[in-house]
C-alpha atoms as a PDB file:
ATOM      1  CA  MET A   1       8.208 -27.373  12.189  1.00  0.00           C
ATOM      2  CA  PRO A   2       9.752 -28.132   8.924  1.00  0.00           C
ATOM      3  CA  ILE A   3      10.481 -25.590   5.871  1.00  0.00           C
ATOM      4  CA  ASN A   4       7.408 -24.602   3.971  1.00  0.00           C
ATOM      5  CA  PRO A   5       8.176 -25.723   0.302  1.00  0.00           C
ATOM      6  CA  ASP A   6       5.323 -23.445  -0.653  1.00  0.00           C
ATOM      7  CA  LEU A   7       7.854 -20.717   0.243  1.00  0.00           C
ATOM      8  CA  GLN A   8       9.020 -20.769  -3.508  1.00  0.00           C
ATOM      9  CA  GLY A   9       7.841 -18.185  -5.862  1.00  0.00           C
ATOM     10  CA  ARG A  10       6.805 -15.891  -2.958  1.00  0.00           C
ATOM     11  CA  VAL A  11       7.948 -12.109  -3.237  1.00  0.00           C
ATOM     12  CA  TYR A  12       8.050  -9.823   0.097  1.00  0.00           C
ATOM     13  CA  PRO A  13       7.673  -6.054  -0.918  1.00  0.00           C
ATOM     14  CA  PRO A  14      10.391  -3.677  -0.090  1.00  0.00           C
ATOM     15  CA  ALA A  15      11.744  -3.665   3.349  1.00  0.00           C
ATOM     16  CA  GLU A  16      12.085   0.071   4.492  1.00  0.00           C
ATOM     17  CA  VAL A  17      14.397   2.614   2.998  1.00  0.00           C
ATOM     18  CA  TYR A  18      18.358   2.559   3.621  1.00  0.00           C
ATOM     19  CA  ASP A  19      20.104   5.531   3.800  1.00  0.00           C
ATOM     20  CA  VAL A  20      23.442   5.251   2.738  1.00  0.00           C
ATOM     21  CA  ALA A  21      25.635   7.715   4.538  1.00  0.00           C
ATOM     22  CA  ARG A  22      29.084   8.624   4.503  1.00  0.00           C
ATOM     23  CA  GLU A  23      30.020   7.275   7.949  1.00  0.00           C
ATOM     24  CA  LYS A  24      28.268   4.018   7.031  1.00  0.00           C
ATOM     25  CA  ILE A  25      30.402   3.497   3.904  1.00  0.00           C
ATOM     26  CA  ARG A  26      33.635   4.229   6.119  1.00  0.00           C
ATOM     27  CA  GLU A  27      32.511   2.100   8.978  1.00  0.00           C
ATOM     28  CA  PHE A  28      32.196  -0.818   6.773  1.00  0.00           C
ATOM     29  CA  ALA A  29      35.034  -0.138   4.536  1.00  0.00           C
ATOM     30  CA  HIS A  30      37.230  -0.190   7.622  1.00  0.00           C
ATOM     31  CA  ALA A  31      35.213  -3.356   8.815  1.00  0.00           C
ATOM     32  CA  VAL A  32      35.946  -5.208   5.939  1.00  0.00           C
ATOM     33  CA  LYS A  33      39.377  -3.927   5.142  1.00  0.00           C
ATOM     34  CA  ALA A  34      38.647  -2.515   1.942  1.00  0.00           C
ATOM     35  CA  VAL A  35      41.457   0.434   1.732  1.00  0.00           C
ATOM     36  CA  HIS A  36      40.597   2.182  -1.524  1.00  0.00           C
ATOM     37  CA  PRO A  37      40.495   6.553  -0.829  1.00  0.00           C
ATOM     38  CA  ALA A  38      37.314   6.530  -2.430  1.00  0.00           C
ATOM     39  CA  HIS A  39      35.435   4.707   0.399  1.00  0.00           C
ATOM     40  CA  PHE A  40      37.069   7.509   2.694  1.00  0.00           C
ATOM     41  CA  ASP A  41      37.380  10.541   0.822  1.00  0.00           C
ATOM     42  CA  VAL A  42      34.971  12.362  -0.926  1.00  0.00           C
ATOM     43  CA  ASP A  43      37.578  14.015  -2.991  1.00  0.00           C
ATOM     44  CA  ALA A  44      38.872  10.987  -4.013  1.00  0.00           C
ATOM     45  CA  ALA A  45      35.238   9.755  -5.134  1.00  0.00           C
ATOM     46  CA  GLN A  46      34.815  12.606  -6.966  1.00  0.00           C
ATOM     47  CA  SER A  47      38.056  12.503  -8.348  1.00  0.00           C
ATOM     48  CA  LEU A  48      36.824   9.182 -10.139  1.00  0.00           C
ATOM     49  CA  GLY A  49      33.392  10.573 -11.404  1.00  0.00           C
ATOM     50  CA  TYR A  50      31.277   9.597  -8.071  1.00  0.00           C
ATOM     51  CA  ALA A  51      28.920  12.106  -6.648  1.00  0.00           C
ATOM     52  CA  ASP A  52      30.075  10.973  -3.029  1.00  0.00           C
ATOM     53  CA  LEU A  53      31.850   8.107  -1.273  1.00  0.00           C
ATOM     54  CA  VAL A  54      31.601   4.906  -3.155  1.00  0.00           C
ATOM     55  CA  ALA A  55      30.725   1.620  -0.927  1.00  0.00           C
ATOM     56  CA  PRO A  56      33.041  -1.425  -1.308  1.00  0.00           C
ATOM     57  CA  PRO A  57      30.862  -3.705  -3.643  1.00  0.00           C
ATOM     58  CA  SER A  58      30.045  -6.150  -0.326  1.00  0.00           C
ATOM     59  CA  PHE A  59      28.354  -3.045   1.257  1.00  0.00           C
ATOM     60  CA  ALA A  60      24.994  -4.297  -0.307  1.00  0.00           C
ATOM     61  CA  ILE A  61      24.530  -7.047   2.069  1.00  0.00           C
ATOM     62  CA  ILE A  62      23.528  -4.492   4.338  1.00  0.00           C
ATOM     63  CA  VAL A  63      20.354  -3.675   2.824  1.00  0.00           C
ATOM     64  CA  ALA A  64      19.505  -7.323   1.302  1.00  0.00           C
ATOM     65  CA  GLN A  65      19.863  -8.540   4.896  1.00  0.00           C
ATOM     66  CA  ARG A  66      17.019  -6.011   5.879  1.00  0.00           C
ATOM     67  CA  ALA A  67      14.833  -7.878   2.944  1.00  0.00           C
ATOM     68  CA  ASP A  68      15.982 -11.508   4.350  1.00  0.00           C
ATOM     69  CA  ALA A  69      15.120 -10.741   7.955  1.00  0.00           C
ATOM     70  CA  GLN A  70      11.305 -10.453   6.284  1.00  0.00           C
ATOM     71  CA  LEU A  71      11.849 -14.386   5.448  1.00  0.00           C
ATOM     72  CA  ILE A  72      13.603 -15.215   8.738  1.00  0.00           C
ATOM     73  CA  ALA A  73      10.662 -13.677  10.491  1.00  0.00           C
ATOM     74  CA  ASP A  74       7.715 -15.226   8.887  1.00  0.00           C
ATOM     75  CA  PRO A  75       5.837 -17.590  10.650  1.00  0.00           C
ATOM     76  CA  GLU A  76       4.632 -19.431   7.847  1.00  0.00           C
ATOM     77  CA  SER A  77       8.401 -19.913   6.590  1.00  0.00           C
ATOM     78  CA  GLY A  78       9.313 -22.412   9.316  1.00  0.00           C
ATOM     79  CA  ILE A  79      12.730 -21.181   9.516  1.00  0.00           C
ATOM     80  CA  ASP A  80      14.392 -21.693  13.218  1.00  0.00           C
ATOM     81  CA  PHE A  81      17.330 -19.283  12.730  1.00  0.00           C
ATOM     82  CA  SER A  82      19.675 -21.043  15.337  1.00  0.00           C
ATOM     83  CA  ARG A  83      19.596 -23.748  12.898  1.00  0.00           C
ATOM     84  CA  VAL A  84      20.937 -21.811   9.676  1.00  0.00           C
ATOM     85  CA  VAL A  85      24.175 -21.985   7.863  1.00  0.00           C
ATOM     86  CA  HIS A  86      25.136 -19.449   5.420  1.00  0.00           C
ATOM     87  CA  ALA A  87      25.771 -21.310   2.297  1.00  0.00           C
ATOM     88  CA  GLU A  88      26.593 -18.591  -0.561  1.00  0.00           C
ATOM     89  CA  GLN A  89      26.183 -15.143  -1.492  1.00  0.00           C
ATOM     90  CA  ARG A  90      26.911 -13.279  -4.424  1.00  0.00           C
ATOM     91  CA  PHE A  91      26.408  -9.898  -5.990  1.00  0.00           C
ATOM     92  CA  THR A  92      25.601  -8.126  -9.522  1.00  0.00           C
ATOM     93  CA  HIS A  93      26.151  -4.906  -9.307  1.00  0.00           C
ATOM     94  CA  HIS A  94      24.156  -2.458 -12.174  1.00  0.00           C
ATOM     95  CA  ARG A  95      25.954   0.604 -10.499  1.00  0.00           C
ATOM     96  CA  PRO A  96      28.012   1.707  -7.436  1.00  0.00           C
ATOM     97  CA  ILE A  97      26.423   2.490  -3.981  1.00  0.00           C
ATOM     98  CA  VAL A  98      26.972   5.918  -3.145  1.00  0.00           C
ATOM     99  CA  ALA A  99      26.595   8.168  -0.346  1.00  0.00           C
ATOM    100  CA  GLY A 100      23.318   9.802  -0.292  1.00  0.00           C
ATOM    101  CA  ASP A 101      21.628   6.679  -2.158  1.00  0.00           C
ATOM    102  CA  ARG A 102      17.822   6.007  -0.281  1.00  0.00           C
ATOM    103  CA  LEU A 103      17.563   1.826  -0.872  1.00  0.00           C
ATOM    104  CA  THR A 104      14.881  -0.676  -0.682  1.00  0.00           C
ATOM    105  CA  ALA A 105      15.199  -4.178  -1.370  1.00  0.00           C
ATOM    106  CA  GLU A 106      12.597  -6.821  -2.694  1.00  0.00           C
ATOM    107  CA  LEU A 107      13.248 -10.120  -1.687  1.00  0.00           C
ATOM    108  CA  HIS A 108      12.263 -13.437  -4.003  1.00  0.00           C
ATOM    109  CA  VAL A 109      12.097 -16.987  -2.942  1.00  0.00           C
ATOM    110  CA  ASP A 110      13.857 -18.375  -5.766  1.00  0.00           C
ATOM    111  CA  GLN A 111      14.350 -22.109  -4.927  1.00  0.00           C
ATOM    112  CA  VAL A 112      13.532 -24.273  -1.795  1.00  0.00           C
ATOM    113  CA  ARG A 113      15.092 -27.619  -1.709  1.00  0.00           C
ATOM    114  CA  ALA A 114      14.804 -30.433   0.458  1.00  0.00           C
ATOM    115  CA  MET A 115      18.406 -31.989   2.244  1.00  0.00           C
ATOM    116  CA  GLY A 116      17.544 -34.897   4.505  1.00  0.00           C
ATOM    117  CA  GLY A 117      15.551 -33.290   7.301  1.00  0.00           C
ATOM    118  CA  GLY A 118      16.745 -29.466   6.438  1.00  0.00           C
ATOM    119  CA  ALA A 119      16.596 -27.496   3.042  1.00  0.00           C
ATOM    120  CA  MET A 120      18.545 -25.074   0.970  1.00  0.00           C
ATOM    121  CA  ILE A 121      16.495 -22.049   0.242  1.00  0.00           C
ATOM    122  CA  THR A 122      18.072 -19.750  -2.182  1.00  0.00           C
ATOM    123  CA  THR A 123      16.577 -15.893  -2.055  1.00  0.00           C
ATOM    124  CA  ARG A 124      17.732 -12.868  -4.414  1.00  0.00           C
ATOM    125  CA  ALA A 125      17.175  -9.292  -3.098  1.00  0.00           C
ATOM    126  CA  GLU A 126      16.326  -6.685  -5.885  1.00  0.00           C
ATOM    127  CA  ILE A 127      18.217  -3.707  -4.435  1.00  0.00           C
ATOM    128  CA  ALA A 128      17.021  -0.256  -6.160  1.00  0.00           C
ATOM    129  CA  ALA A 129      17.221   3.420  -5.378  1.00  0.00           C
ATOM    130  CA  GLU A 130      14.293   5.661  -4.435  1.00  0.00           C
ATOM    131  CA  SER A 131      13.832   6.638  -8.218  1.00  0.00           C
ATOM    132  CA  GLY A 132      12.904   2.808  -9.046  1.00  0.00           C
ATOM    133  CA  GLU A 133      16.716   2.711 -10.660  1.00  0.00           C
ATOM    134  CA  LYS A 134      18.270  -1.005 -10.352  1.00  0.00           C
ATOM    135  CA  VAL A 135      21.590  -0.793  -8.014  1.00  0.00           C
ATOM    136  CA  ALA A 136      22.187  -4.238  -7.198  1.00  0.00           C
ATOM    137  CA  THR A 137      20.811  -7.890  -7.383  1.00  0.00           C
ATOM    138  CA  THR A 138      22.260 -10.133  -4.436  1.00  0.00           C
ATOM    139  CA  THR A 139      21.618 -14.051  -4.507  1.00  0.00           C
ATOM    140  CA  SER A 140      22.304 -15.999  -1.111  1.00  0.00           C
ATOM    141  CA  SER A 141      21.630 -19.771  -0.467  1.00  0.00           C
ATOM    142  CA  ILE A 142      21.088 -20.848   3.381  1.00  0.00           C
ATOM    143  CA  LEU A 143      20.788 -24.561   4.709  1.00  0.00           C
ATOM    144  CA  VAL A 144      18.446 -24.709   7.228  1.00  0.00           C
ATOM    145  CA  ARG A 145      19.655 -27.834   9.373  1.00  0.00           C
ATOM    146  CA  GLY A 146      16.847 -30.533  10.143  1.00  0.00           C
ATOM    147  CA  GLU A 147      16.390 -31.862  13.730  1.00  0.00           C
ATOM    148  CA  GLY A 148      19.475 -34.127  14.770  1.00  0.00           C
ATOM    149  CA  GLN A 149      21.752 -32.243  12.104  1.00  0.00           C
END
């Protein structure tokens, strides 16, 4: 099944709430080798003016990928995940992510561009706090390889 070009412009509703917990921040920081004390020690984070532990900037990918999963699982998309190559990822932070945040992400399909037998799909996840405050915007491009590629 080819990639559905009508995906462009589609908006998927916010995925379920993601609760940002201290241990999740610590585990992620260890995994990405982020060493700043504000990722591990509450006092260090608070001394910098934050309410709690601060997540490394790339932590937003966890929330964004939950939104991306809706697109991948959409039977109308035509996406075979075994043929996906991640091409690009960008983050725009409106404020830091901290422990205690309750976040959701609304996914926008900004572009679907045919490339040979496949397609390049660019999405944007708008991550917000439970209050509606914008927290981060992630932009991702994936290449879905066509048959024989």
